[in-house]
Tab-separated table of C-alpha atoms and ligand atoms in Angstrom:
chain	number	residue	atom	x	y	z
A	1	MET	CA	-21.084	71.505	82.240
A	2	THR	CA	-18.364	72.180	79.682
A	3	ASP	CA	-19.595	72.143	76.067
A	4	LEU	CA	-16.205	72.177	74.402
A	5	LEU	CA	-12.685	71.470	75.591
A	6	ILE	CA	-9.483	71.849	73.597
A	7	HIS	CA	-6.428	70.301	75.249
A	8	ASP	CA	-2.656	69.919	74.854
A	9	ALA	CA	-2.494	72.998	72.615
A	10	ILE	CA	0.047	75.766	72.242
A	11	VAL	CA	-2.342	78.530	73.317
A	12	VAL	CA	-1.579	81.975	71.899
A	13	THR	CA	-3.917	83.995	74.098
A	14	MET	CA	-3.379	87.546	72.679
A	15	ASN	CA	-4.171	88.803	76.191
A	16	GLN	CA	-2.584	92.006	77.455
A	17	GLU	CA	0.645	90.221	78.406
A	18	ASN	CA	0.819	88.392	75.035
A	19	GLN	CA	0.875	85.187	77.074
A	20	ILE	CA	1.567	81.843	75.332
A	21	LEU	CA	0.802	78.551	77.120
A	22	LYS	CA	3.119	75.767	75.937
A	23	ASN	CA	0.633	73.031	76.777
A	24	GLY	CA	-2.761	74.487	77.521
A	25	SER	CA	-6.497	73.822	77.586
A	26	VAL	CA	-9.373	76.102	76.619
A	27	ARG	CA	-12.798	75.331	78.109
A	28	VAL	CA	-16.026	76.694	76.652
A	29	THR	CA	-19.445	76.801	78.318
A	30	ASP	CA	-22.542	78.275	76.626
A	31	GLY	CA	-20.415	79.825	73.885
A	32	VAL	CA	-18.183	81.613	76.426
A	33	ILE	CA	-14.592	80.784	77.376
A	34	SER	CA	-14.738	79.566	80.966
A	35	SER	CA	-11.017	78.899	81.495
A	36	VAL	CA	-7.617	79.062	79.816
A	37	ARG	CA	-4.944	77.169	81.776
A	38	ALA	CA	-2.274	74.464	81.638
A	39	THR	CA	-3.620	71.080	80.483
A	40	GLU	CA	-4.375	68.667	83.325
A	41	PRO	CA	-4.427	64.857	82.858
A	42	GLY	CA	-8.227	64.763	83.348
A	43	ASP	CA	-8.728	67.018	80.299
A	44	ARG	CA	-7.870	64.175	77.916
A	45	ASP	CA	-10.845	62.038	78.948
A	46	SER	CA	-13.091	64.955	79.849
A	47	ALA	CA	-16.872	64.529	79.795
A	48	ALA	CA	-17.250	67.741	77.771
A	49	GLY	CA	-19.735	67.624	74.876
A	50	ARG	CA	-16.901	67.927	72.383
A	51	VAL	CA	-13.203	67.346	73.022
A	52	ILE	CA	-10.502	68.450	70.580
A	53	ASP	CA	-6.958	67.114	70.940
A	54	ALA	CA	-4.725	69.923	69.615
A	55	SER	CA	-1.339	68.348	70.420
A	56	GLU	CA	1.518	70.342	68.851
A	57	LYS	CA	-0.994	72.681	67.224
A	58	VAL	CA	-1.621	76.371	67.869
A	59	VAL	CA	-4.928	77.552	69.309
A	60	MET	CA	-5.496	81.276	68.916
A	61	PRO	CA	-8.314	83.810	68.545
A	62	GLY	CA	-10.208	83.768	65.228
A	63	LEU	CA	-8.888	86.273	62.681
A	64	ILE	CA	-10.710	89.567	62.089
A	65	ASP	CA	-10.854	91.081	58.595
A	66	ALA	CA	-11.227	94.770	59.418
A	67	HIS	CA	-12.368	96.017	55.995
A	68	ARG	CA	-14.034	94.103	53.159
A	69	HIS	CA	-16.526	94.427	50.302
A	70	THR	CA	-18.480	91.340	49.308
A	71	ASP	CA	-21.187	92.071	46.707
A	72	PHE	CA	-18.969	91.221	43.749
A	73	ALA	CA	-17.250	88.106	45.116
A	74	LEU	CA	-18.364	86.217	41.990
A	75	VAL	CA	-16.279	88.384	39.637
A	76	GLN	CA	-13.081	86.851	41.007
A	77	GLY	CA	-10.504	86.308	38.264
A	78	LEU	CA	-11.912	88.911	35.848
A	79	PHE	CA	-9.670	91.709	37.106
A	80	SER	CA	-6.411	89.949	37.946
A	81	GLU	CA	-4.491	91.051	34.836
A	82	LEU	CA	-5.836	94.618	34.517
A	83	GLY	CA	-3.977	97.870	35.168
A	84	GLY	CA	-5.161	100.400	37.776
A	85	GLY	CA	-7.070	102.751	35.446
A	86	GLU	CA	-8.624	99.893	33.499
A	87	LEU	CA	-9.714	98.207	36.719
A	88	LEU	CA	-11.658	101.271	37.904
A	89	LYS	CA	-13.287	101.689	34.522
A	90	GLU	CA	-14.318	98.041	34.211
A	91	ALA	CA	-15.466	97.840	37.844
A	92	PHE	CA	-17.647	100.910	37.298
A	93	ALA	CA	-19.146	99.409	34.135
A	94	LEU	CA	-19.758	96.088	35.865
A	95	TYR	CA	-21.446	97.681	38.890
A	96	HIS	CA	-23.819	99.543	36.631
A	97	THR	CA	-24.680	96.637	34.371
A	98	ALA	CA	-24.620	93.705	36.793
A	99	GLU	CA	-26.504	95.299	39.639
A	100	PRO	CA	-29.759	96.136	37.838
A	101	THR	CA	-29.856	93.012	35.661
A	102	LEU	CA	-28.624	90.126	37.795
A	103	GLY	CA	-30.863	90.492	40.835
A	104	ASP	CA	-30.730	89.087	44.347
A	105	SER	CA	-29.796	85.529	43.360
A	106	PHE	CA	-26.424	86.817	42.084
A	107	PHE	CA	-25.607	88.694	45.291
A	108	GLU	CA	-26.956	85.968	47.555
A	109	ALA	CA	-24.677	83.427	45.862
A	110	ALA	CA	-21.781	85.904	46.199
A	111	TRP	CA	-22.333	86.351	49.928
A	112	ARG	CA	-22.623	82.626	50.562
A	113	LEU	CA	-19.431	81.952	48.618
A	114	ALA	CA	-17.741	84.766	50.560
A	115	CYS	CA	-18.868	83.188	53.858
A	116	LEU	CA	-17.435	79.841	52.766
A	117	ARG	CA	-14.138	81.486	51.791
A	118	GLN	CA	-14.031	83.531	55.000
A	119	LEU	CA	-14.690	80.448	57.127
A	120	THR	CA	-12.148	78.225	55.382
A	121	HIS	CA	-9.532	80.997	55.760
A	122	GLY	CA	-10.039	81.220	59.537
A	123	VAL	CA	-11.673	84.664	59.530
A	124	THR	CA	-14.297	84.486	62.254
A	125	THR	CA	-15.311	88.183	62.080
A	126	VAL	CA	-15.521	90.542	59.110
A	127	ASN	CA	-16.201	94.270	58.988
A	128	ALA	CA	-18.038	94.627	55.666
A	129	MET	CA	-19.368	97.583	53.689
A	130	ASP	CA	-21.750	96.575	50.889
A	131	PHE	CA	-24.691	97.503	48.682
A	132	THR	CA	-26.557	94.307	49.655
A	133	PRO	CA	-26.177	94.326	53.457
A	134	GLY	CA	-29.431	92.458	54.207
A	135	LEU	CA	-28.395	89.475	52.079
A	136	GLY	CA	-25.042	89.683	53.854
A	137	ALA	CA	-26.512	89.674	57.344
A	138	GLU	CA	-28.551	86.573	56.513
A	139	ALA	CA	-25.651	84.726	54.872
A	140	ILE	CA	-23.314	85.529	57.779
A	141	GLY	CA	-25.967	84.736	60.378
A	142	GLU	CA	-26.800	81.364	58.837
A	143	SER	CA	-23.173	80.356	58.316
A	144	GLY	CA	-22.444	80.819	62.038
A	145	LEU	CA	-19.832	83.551	61.423
A	146	ARG	CA	-19.644	87.007	62.977
A	147	ALA	CA	-19.807	90.361	61.146
A	148	VAL	CA	-20.240	94.076	61.432
A	149	ILE	CA	-22.050	95.133	58.238
A	150	GLY	CA	-22.757	98.597	56.863
A	151	SER	CA	-25.096	99.571	54.041
A	152	GLU	CA	-22.640	101.317	51.699
A	153	LEU	CA	-23.718	104.896	51.000
A	154	ALA	CA	-22.372	106.492	47.808
A	155	ASP	CA	-24.854	108.685	45.988
A	156	VAL	CA	-22.412	110.372	43.602
A	157	LEU	CA	-21.777	107.308	41.458
A	158	ASP	CA	-25.028	105.525	42.173
A	159	PRO	CA	-28.419	106.169	40.588
A	160	ALA	CA	-30.281	106.013	43.962
A	161	SER	CA	-30.703	109.389	45.693
A	162	ALA	CA	-29.066	110.254	49.030
A	163	ASP	CA	-32.405	110.127	50.844
A	164	ASP	CA	-33.314	106.729	49.403
A	165	GLN	CA	-29.919	105.309	50.390
A	166	LEU	CA	-30.165	106.742	53.904
A	167	ALA	CA	-33.626	105.227	54.316
A	168	THR	CA	-32.246	101.852	53.209
A	169	ALA	CA	-29.381	102.133	55.708
A	170	ARG	CA	-31.804	102.985	58.514
A	171	ARG	CA	-34.014	100.017	57.630
A	172	PHE	CA	-30.974	97.757	57.627
A	173	ILE	CA	-29.947	98.904	61.105
A	174	GLU	CA	-33.486	98.487	62.457
A	175	THR	CA	-33.835	94.998	60.957
A	176	TYR	CA	-30.415	93.437	61.432
A	177	HIS	CA	-28.450	95.182	64.195
A	178	ASP	CA	-27.755	92.779	67.052
A	179	THR	CA	-29.324	89.707	65.437
A	180	TYR	CA	-28.251	86.029	65.232
A	181	GLU	CA	-27.427	85.910	68.967
A	182	GLY	CA	-25.459	89.156	68.634
A	183	ARG	CA	-23.142	87.799	65.920
A	184	VAL	CA	-24.445	90.306	63.351
A	185	THR	CA	-24.236	94.023	64.141
A	186	ALA	CA	-24.586	97.117	61.965
A	187	SER	CA	-22.360	100.079	61.139
A	188	ILE	CA	-22.935	103.385	59.318
A	189	ALA	CA	-20.892	103.254	56.114
A	190	PRO	CA	-20.553	106.334	53.883
A	191	GLY	CA	-18.232	105.447	50.967
A	192	GLY	CA	-15.889	108.379	51.606
A	193	GLU	CA	-15.035	111.859	50.375
A	194	ALA	CA	-15.073	110.549	46.787
A	195	GLY	CA	-18.589	109.132	46.664
A	196	CYS	CA	-20.848	111.195	48.909
A	197	SER	CA	-22.745	114.481	48.420
A	198	ARG	CA	-23.358	117.114	51.094
A	199	ARG	CA	-26.921	115.884	51.567
A	200	LEU	CA	-25.594	112.395	52.196
A	201	TRP	CA	-23.128	113.601	54.870
A	202	GLU	CA	-25.933	115.510	56.610
A	203	GLY	CA	-28.027	112.347	56.634
A	204	VAL	CA	-25.083	110.320	57.960
A	205	ALA	CA	-24.727	112.790	60.839
A	206	GLU	CA	-28.448	112.320	61.613
A	207	LEU	CA	-28.066	108.524	61.531
A	208	ARG	CA	-25.137	108.730	63.886
A	209	ALA	CA	-27.033	110.889	66.331
A	210	ASP	CA	-29.837	108.312	66.297
A	211	TYR	CA	-27.497	105.303	66.659
A	212	PRO	CA	-24.559	106.515	68.771
A	213	ASP	CA	-23.332	102.992	69.579
A	214	LEU	CA	-22.576	102.097	65.951
A	215	ARG	CA	-19.209	102.388	64.233
A	216	LEU	CA	-18.800	104.942	61.432
A	217	HIS	CA	-16.918	103.069	58.688
A	218	THR	CA	-15.547	104.933	55.664
A	219	HIS	CA	-12.720	105.275	53.112
A	220	LEU	CA	-10.529	108.373	53.336
A	221	TYR	CA	-7.575	109.848	51.458
A	222	ASP	CA	-7.470	107.027	48.913
A	223	SER	CA	-6.768	109.304	45.948
A	224	ALA	CA	-4.589	112.289	45.152
A	225	GLU	CA	-7.806	114.286	44.579
A	226	ALA	CA	-9.054	113.711	48.161
A	227	ASP	CA	-8.827	117.379	49.146
A	228	THR	CA	-10.627	118.512	45.958
A	229	MET	CA	-13.394	116.004	46.578
A	230	ALA	CA	-13.803	117.120	50.206
A	231	ALA	CA	-13.948	120.717	48.923
A	232	GLY	CA	-16.914	119.594	46.775
A	233	SER	CA	-18.742	119.025	50.083
A	234	GLY	CA	-17.605	122.395	51.499
A	235	ALA	CA	-14.673	121.202	53.651
A	236	ASP	CA	-10.941	122.027	53.716
A	237	ASP	CA	-9.889	118.382	53.544
A	238	PRO	CA	-11.355	114.916	54.254
A	239	LEU	CA	-10.730	114.990	58.032
A	240	ASP	CA	-12.259	118.456	58.222
A	241	LEU	CA	-15.252	117.045	56.346
A	242	LEU	CA	-15.795	114.367	59.022
A	243	ASP	CA	-15.168	116.890	61.791
A	244	ARG	CA	-17.785	119.336	60.463
A	245	TYR	CA	-20.428	116.637	60.647
A	246	GLY	CA	-19.309	115.416	64.100
A	247	LEU	CA	-18.067	112.108	62.660
A	248	LEU	CA	-14.436	111.974	63.814
A	249	ASP	CA	-13.974	110.228	67.153
A	250	GLU	CA	-13.109	106.895	68.788
A	251	ARG	CA	-16.055	105.186	67.036
A	252	THR	CA	-14.692	106.098	63.585
A	253	LEU	CA	-12.939	103.637	61.231
A	254	LEU	CA	-10.836	105.151	58.410
A	255	THR	CA	-9.725	102.949	55.531
A	256	HIS	CA	-6.630	103.448	53.301
A	257	LEU	CA	-5.200	106.954	54.084
A	258	LEU	CA	-2.705	106.561	51.230
A	259	HIS	CA	-2.521	110.314	50.697
A	260	ALA	CA	-2.688	111.371	54.357
A	261	ASP	CA	0.338	113.155	55.851
A	262	ARG	CA	1.912	113.534	59.274
A	263	SER	CA	-0.485	116.213	60.478
A	264	ASP	CA	-3.452	114.068	59.359
A	265	ALA	CA	-1.959	111.168	61.332
A	266	ARG	CA	-1.822	113.367	64.439
A	267	ARG	CA	-5.465	114.450	64.019
A	268	ILE	CA	-6.581	110.835	63.566
A	269	ALA	CA	-4.674	109.645	66.637
A	270	ASP	CA	-5.851	112.611	68.746
A	271	ALA	CA	-9.460	111.832	67.813
A	272	GLY	CA	-8.952	108.170	68.826
A	273	ALA	CA	-10.138	107.044	65.376
A	274	HIS	CA	-8.952	103.662	64.031
A	275	VAL	CA	-7.073	103.001	60.785
A	276	LEU	CA	-7.937	100.064	58.512
A	277	HIS	CA	-5.023	99.173	56.264
A	278	CYS	CA	-5.460	97.082	53.073
A	279	PRO	CA	-2.005	96.743	51.520
A	280	THR	CA	-2.551	94.256	48.694
A	281	VAL	CA	-5.197	96.006	46.631
A	282	TYR	CA	-3.234	99.251	46.291
A	283	SER	CA	0.091	97.614	45.549
A	284	TYR	CA	-1.450	95.181	43.048
A	285	PHE	CA	-3.262	97.875	41.062
A	286	ARG	CA	-1.011	100.857	41.594
A	287	ALA	CA	-1.892	103.706	39.258
A	288	GLY	CA	0.061	106.985	39.264
A	289	GLU	CA	2.694	107.930	41.812
A	290	ARG	CA	3.584	105.602	44.676
A	291	THR	CA	2.122	106.739	48.002
A	292	TRP	CA	1.701	104.863	51.266
A	293	PHE	CA	-0.109	105.559	54.483
A	294	PRO	CA	1.874	107.544	57.099
A	295	LEU	CA	2.709	104.554	59.309
A	296	PRO	CA	5.647	106.048	61.264
A	297	ALA	CA	3.558	109.087	62.236
A	298	LEU	CA	0.515	106.946	63.091
A	299	GLN	CA	2.744	104.847	65.365
A	300	GLU	CA	4.411	107.895	66.918
A	301	PHE	CA	1.020	109.389	67.806
A	302	GLY	CA	-0.406	106.021	68.912
A	303	ALA	CA	-3.195	105.352	66.392
A	304	ASN	CA	-4.734	101.861	66.361
A	305	VAL	CA	-4.219	100.050	63.008
A	306	ALA	CA	-5.997	96.877	61.807
A	307	ILE	CA	-5.798	94.961	58.508
A	308	GLY	CA	-8.394	94.179	55.833
A	309	LEU	CA	-8.610	92.443	52.447
A	310	ASP	CA	-10.795	95.187	50.904
A	311	ASP	CA	-11.772	93.555	47.562
A	312	PRO	CA	-10.334	90.022	47.672
A	313	PHE	CA	-12.071	89.198	44.379
A	314	TRP	CA	-9.953	91.727	42.465
A	315	PHE	CA	-6.635	90.093	43.289
A	316	ASP	CA	-7.781	86.530	43.969
A	317	SER	CA	-6.746	85.990	47.575
A	318	TRP	CA	-8.802	85.609	50.741
A	319	ASP	CA	-5.775	84.923	52.942
A	320	LEU	CA	-5.700	87.451	55.790
A	321	VAL	CA	-2.464	86.005	57.196
A	322	ARG	CA	-0.756	86.756	53.905
A	323	GLU	CA	-2.353	90.212	53.929
A	324	ALA	CA	-0.572	90.879	57.243
A	325	LYS	CA	2.678	89.726	55.665
A	326	HIS	CA	2.102	92.114	52.749
A	327	ALA	CA	1.486	94.899	55.257
A	328	ARG	CA	4.876	94.247	56.798
A	329	LEU	CA	6.761	93.839	53.510
A	330	LEU	CA	5.319	96.956	51.907
A	331	SER	CA	5.772	99.144	54.981
A	332	ASN	CA	9.345	97.935	55.420
A	333	PHE	CA	9.949	98.627	51.724
A	334	GLU	CA	8.592	102.159	52.119
A	335	TYR	CA	9.965	103.131	55.532
A	336	GLY	CA	12.764	100.676	56.403
A	337	ALA	CA	12.869	97.412	58.362
A	338	GLN	CA	11.154	96.711	61.708
A	339	GLN	CA	8.012	98.760	61.113
A	340	TRP	CA	6.022	96.064	62.909
A	341	SER	CA	7.052	93.073	65.026
A	342	SER	CA	5.419	89.684	64.394
A	343	TYR	CA	3.465	90.201	67.616
A	344	ASP	CA	2.226	93.583	66.377
A	345	LEU	CA	0.860	91.857	63.266
A	346	LEU	CA	-0.853	89.134	65.305
A	347	ARG	CA	-2.475	91.809	67.462
A	348	MET	CA	-3.642	93.674	64.357
A	349	LEU	CA	-5.328	90.481	63.103
A	350	THR	CA	-7.058	89.846	66.444
A	351	ILE	CA	-7.340	92.098	69.493
A	352	ASP	CA	-6.496	95.432	67.828
A	353	ALA	CA	-9.081	94.755	65.119
A	354	ALA	CA	-11.621	93.819	67.816
A	355	ARG	CA	-10.859	97.139	69.547
A	356	ALA	CA	-11.374	99.024	66.268
A	357	LEU	CA	-14.776	97.378	65.798
A	358	GLY	CA	-15.776	97.931	69.426
A	359	LEU	CA	-15.946	94.155	69.977
A	360	ASN	CA	-12.935	93.750	72.295
A	361	ASP	CA	-15.157	92.980	75.270
A	362	ARG	CA	-16.467	89.974	73.293
A	363	VAL	CA	-13.707	88.670	71.002
A	364	GLY	CA	-10.078	89.191	69.901
A	365	SER	CA	-8.306	87.231	72.654
A	366	LEU	CA	-8.654	83.926	74.507
A	367	GLU	CA	-9.632	84.982	78.017
A	368	PRO	CA	-12.344	83.817	80.432
A	369	GLY	CA	-15.599	85.684	79.842
A	370	LYS	CA	-15.088	86.259	76.117
A	371	ARG	CA	-17.118	84.597	73.374
A	372	ALA	CA	-15.265	81.514	72.082
A	373	ASP	CA	-14.061	82.533	68.594
A	374	VAL	CA	-11.084	80.241	68.118
A	375	VAL	CA	-8.952	78.776	65.330
A	376	VAL	CA	-6.648	75.751	65.423
A	377	VAL	CA	-3.540	76.089	63.256
A	378	ASP	CA	-1.518	73.033	62.228
A	379	ILE	CA	2.174	73.865	62.528
A	380	ASP	CA	3.265	70.300	63.227
A	381	THR	CA	4.568	69.759	59.704
A	382	PRO	CA	7.993	69.810	58.013
A	383	ARG	CA	7.078	73.174	56.478
A	384	HIS	CA	7.103	74.725	59.952
A	385	ARG	CA	9.306	72.546	62.181
A	386	PRO	CA	11.751	73.104	63.770
A	387	TYR	CA	11.022	76.669	64.799
A	388	SER	CA	12.007	79.011	67.599
A	389	ASN	CA	9.954	82.171	67.058
A	390	LEU	CA	6.274	81.273	67.105
A	391	PRO	CA	4.869	84.760	66.267
A	392	SER	CA	7.184	84.825	63.221
A	393	VAL	CA	5.996	81.349	62.143
A	394	LEU	CA	2.386	82.508	62.460
A	395	THR	CA	2.946	85.621	60.332
A	396	ASN	CA	5.770	84.676	57.938
A	397	THR	CA	5.390	80.917	57.337
A	398	VAL	CA	1.790	79.971	58.037
A	399	THR	CA	-0.861	80.566	55.385
A	400	ALA	CA	-4.631	80.319	55.793
A	401	GLY	CA	-4.410	76.757	54.433
A	402	ASP	CA	-2.800	75.701	57.716
A	403	ILE	CA	-5.957	76.617	59.648
A	404	GLU	CA	-7.848	73.379	60.180
A	405	THR	CA	-10.534	74.074	62.772
A	406	VAL	CA	-12.724	77.175	63.222
A	407	ILE	CA	-15.037	77.877	66.163
A	408	VAL	CA	-17.385	80.857	66.604
A	409	ASP	CA	-19.449	81.451	69.740
A	410	GLY	CA	-18.379	77.998	70.906
A	411	GLU	CA	-19.847	76.303	67.815
A	412	VAL	CA	-17.471	74.251	65.684
A	413	LEU	CA	-18.032	75.562	62.134
A	414	MET	CA	-15.139	73.656	60.535
A	415	GLU	CA	-13.213	70.722	62.026
A	416	GLU	CA	-10.033	69.379	60.437
A	417	ARG	CA	-10.932	71.233	57.221
A	418	THR	CA	-14.441	69.782	56.994
A	419	VAL	CA	-17.038	72.563	56.937
A	420	GLU	CA	-19.904	71.729	59.276
A	421	SER	CA	-22.063	74.870	59.274
A	422	MET	CA	-22.674	75.321	55.540
A	423	ASP	CA	-23.875	73.152	52.665
A	424	VAL	CA	-20.702	73.419	50.595
A	425	GLU	CA	-22.128	71.741	47.484
A	426	SER	CA	-25.109	74.077	47.244
A	427	VAL	CA	-22.830	77.130	47.683
A	428	ARG	CA	-20.603	75.900	44.855
A	429	THR	CA	-23.533	75.089	42.557
A	430	ALA	CA	-25.170	78.502	43.044
A	431	ALA	CA	-21.851	80.309	42.541
A	432	ALA	CA	-21.170	78.468	39.262
A	433	ARG	CA	-24.701	79.128	37.977
A	434	GLU	CA	-24.632	82.848	38.832
A	435	ARG	CA	-21.190	83.262	37.370
A	436	GLU	CA	-22.432	81.920	34.048
A	437	ARG	CA	-25.286	84.433	34.140
A	438	LEU	CA	-22.793	87.206	34.880
A	439	GLN	CA	-20.733	86.368	31.827
A	440	ALA	CA	-23.794	86.056	29.588
A	441	ARG	CA	-25.162	89.449	30.686
A	442	THR	CA	-21.950	91.485	30.745
A	443	GLY	CA	-20.038	90.103	27.756
A	444	TRP	CA	-16.912	89.197	29.736
A	445	GLU	CA	-15.135	86.201	28.228
A	446	THR	CA	-13.154	83.801	30.360
A	447	SER	CA	-10.998	80.748	29.790
A	448	LEU	CA	-8.401	78.882	31.800
A	449	ALA	CA	-5.851	81.312	30.373
A	450	GLY	CA	-7.568	84.453	31.717
A	451	SER	CA	-10.379	86.922	31.106
A	452	THR	CA	-11.240	89.547	28.515
A	453	PRO	CA	-13.541	92.527	29.091
A	454	PRO	CA	-16.175	93.353	26.468
A	455	ASP	CA	-14.996	95.433	23.478
A	456	GLU	CA	-17.839	97.900	23.757
A	457	SER	CA	-16.973	101.324	25.213
A	458	ILE	CA	-18.105	101.879	28.768
A	459	LEU	CA	-20.056	104.950	27.650
A	460	ARG	CA	-22.329	102.556	25.751
A	461	ARG	CA	-22.472	100.014	28.558
A	462	VAL	CA	-23.313	102.364	31.447
A	463	SER	CA	-26.461	104.472	31.504
A	464	ALA	CA	-25.669	108.176	31.260
A	465	ARG	CA	-27.155	109.158	34.618
A	466	PRO	CA	-24.465	108.028	37.054
A	467	LEU	CA	-21.755	109.282	34.699
A	468	LEU	CA	-23.332	112.730	34.468
A	469	ARG	CA	-23.782	112.955	38.233
A	470	ALA	CA	-20.132	112.095	38.729
A	471	LEU	CA	-19.009	114.695	36.206
A	472	ARG	CA	-21.233	117.408	37.712
A	473	GLN	CA	-19.908	116.755	41.199
A	474	TYR	CA	-16.220	116.388	40.576
A	475	GLY	CA	-15.606	117.343	36.954
A	476	ARG	CA	-12.096	116.829	35.753
A	477	GLY	CA	-10.838	115.140	38.923
A	478	ILE	CA	-12.983	112.065	38.511
A	479	VAL	CA	-12.329	111.843	34.782
A	480	HIS	CA	-8.624	111.900	35.499
A	481	GLN	CA	-8.852	109.463	38.391
A	482	HIS	CA	-10.927	106.932	36.479
A	483	GLY	CA	-8.988	107.295	33.242
A	484	TRP	CA	-11.987	108.025	30.988
B	501	ZN	ZN1	-12.872	99.447	50.557
């Protein structure tokens, strides 16, 4: 018995042959795709539990956001007009005032709003790294979406000790890995060479030995001081740091790499590690000299690259399709035209991201046997027609607003832009309430014209402990990097 049947669609399968069916049907049974083939007349009056007529519309795999933080989704709009140095300073102050005073209700509302945004932007899977992973697992699980979530480990700038953070991460894995019918899985997520002490890296290596199936998800080479910071943990450079702890292999996900060079690209590709690229955040808030990740070398050596939004609430966009467009524009600007084809970008948003997360046996393409994570994109409008290059339309013209139906595990979570799996009004009410609390507690002022940070110096707003730890560990480097 078929539970769901979509017919008369332009099916962009993202299978190995990049096959597109001009007029196709996708059948789903028990959450799994049972067939993908040309539409037959009987499909239109099928006895399936739910039938979706997708005439002239595109049906493709759900999008995968390969790197995101979520905790502070409710600060959206506060940072949009800041410069790079100011952003880091204000974010640091906010993390250390909001986190202890606002409590779980703030972060729960943030996660639920993030789920609503993710869903309405067609992102069926997210790879998240956060300080409130348990709230995240529950919000994702209940919204019907899919996620890999890591408990973010960063003891240098955080008051909690390495051992306490590692214990929290272990508890998270034990409680939430492989829950909600397998839609929620865990990763191990050290913040990167900039935020972790030696003791933390040792503990991460122990976690990995205990949970060898999990992804290791981290930031690397995101500042000019990356080598100095790795030296603080006794390594020659950030890749050497991972290598020393046995953390650099095909289960490793490396975000940013803005200061990595050609030889780093070769080491990453040789190890089979995956690269998570987040173009908007670093171009929006550029501070200091312009640097970009070594894309030509990564391509030459065959590294797998996927795309993520990183901190969508800093630059006010949750549109992963536009993020892929930014990836192309900025890489072409840096290295010359044709860095990626439109098909490359579509693969990065779907099957290549699934491969990075170790989920390519379950999602990332529309093929029999895979879980049914599917989006329907409306391109039957004057904004898109007439067209002749569908992959280009899907990466250059379409925005997330064109995605009208979202299905995960065969369940319809949104149909024709009506959200079915979440109580939208309660998400909005909680977000508005918690945002008012945020402003009252932190002193940020907002109006329709913009936002103003509090006048008070951050040295008065942040307790001395995290600042002193940071200075002891990295001294001048961190002062310079954060502009204090
Ligand atoms: Zn990040």
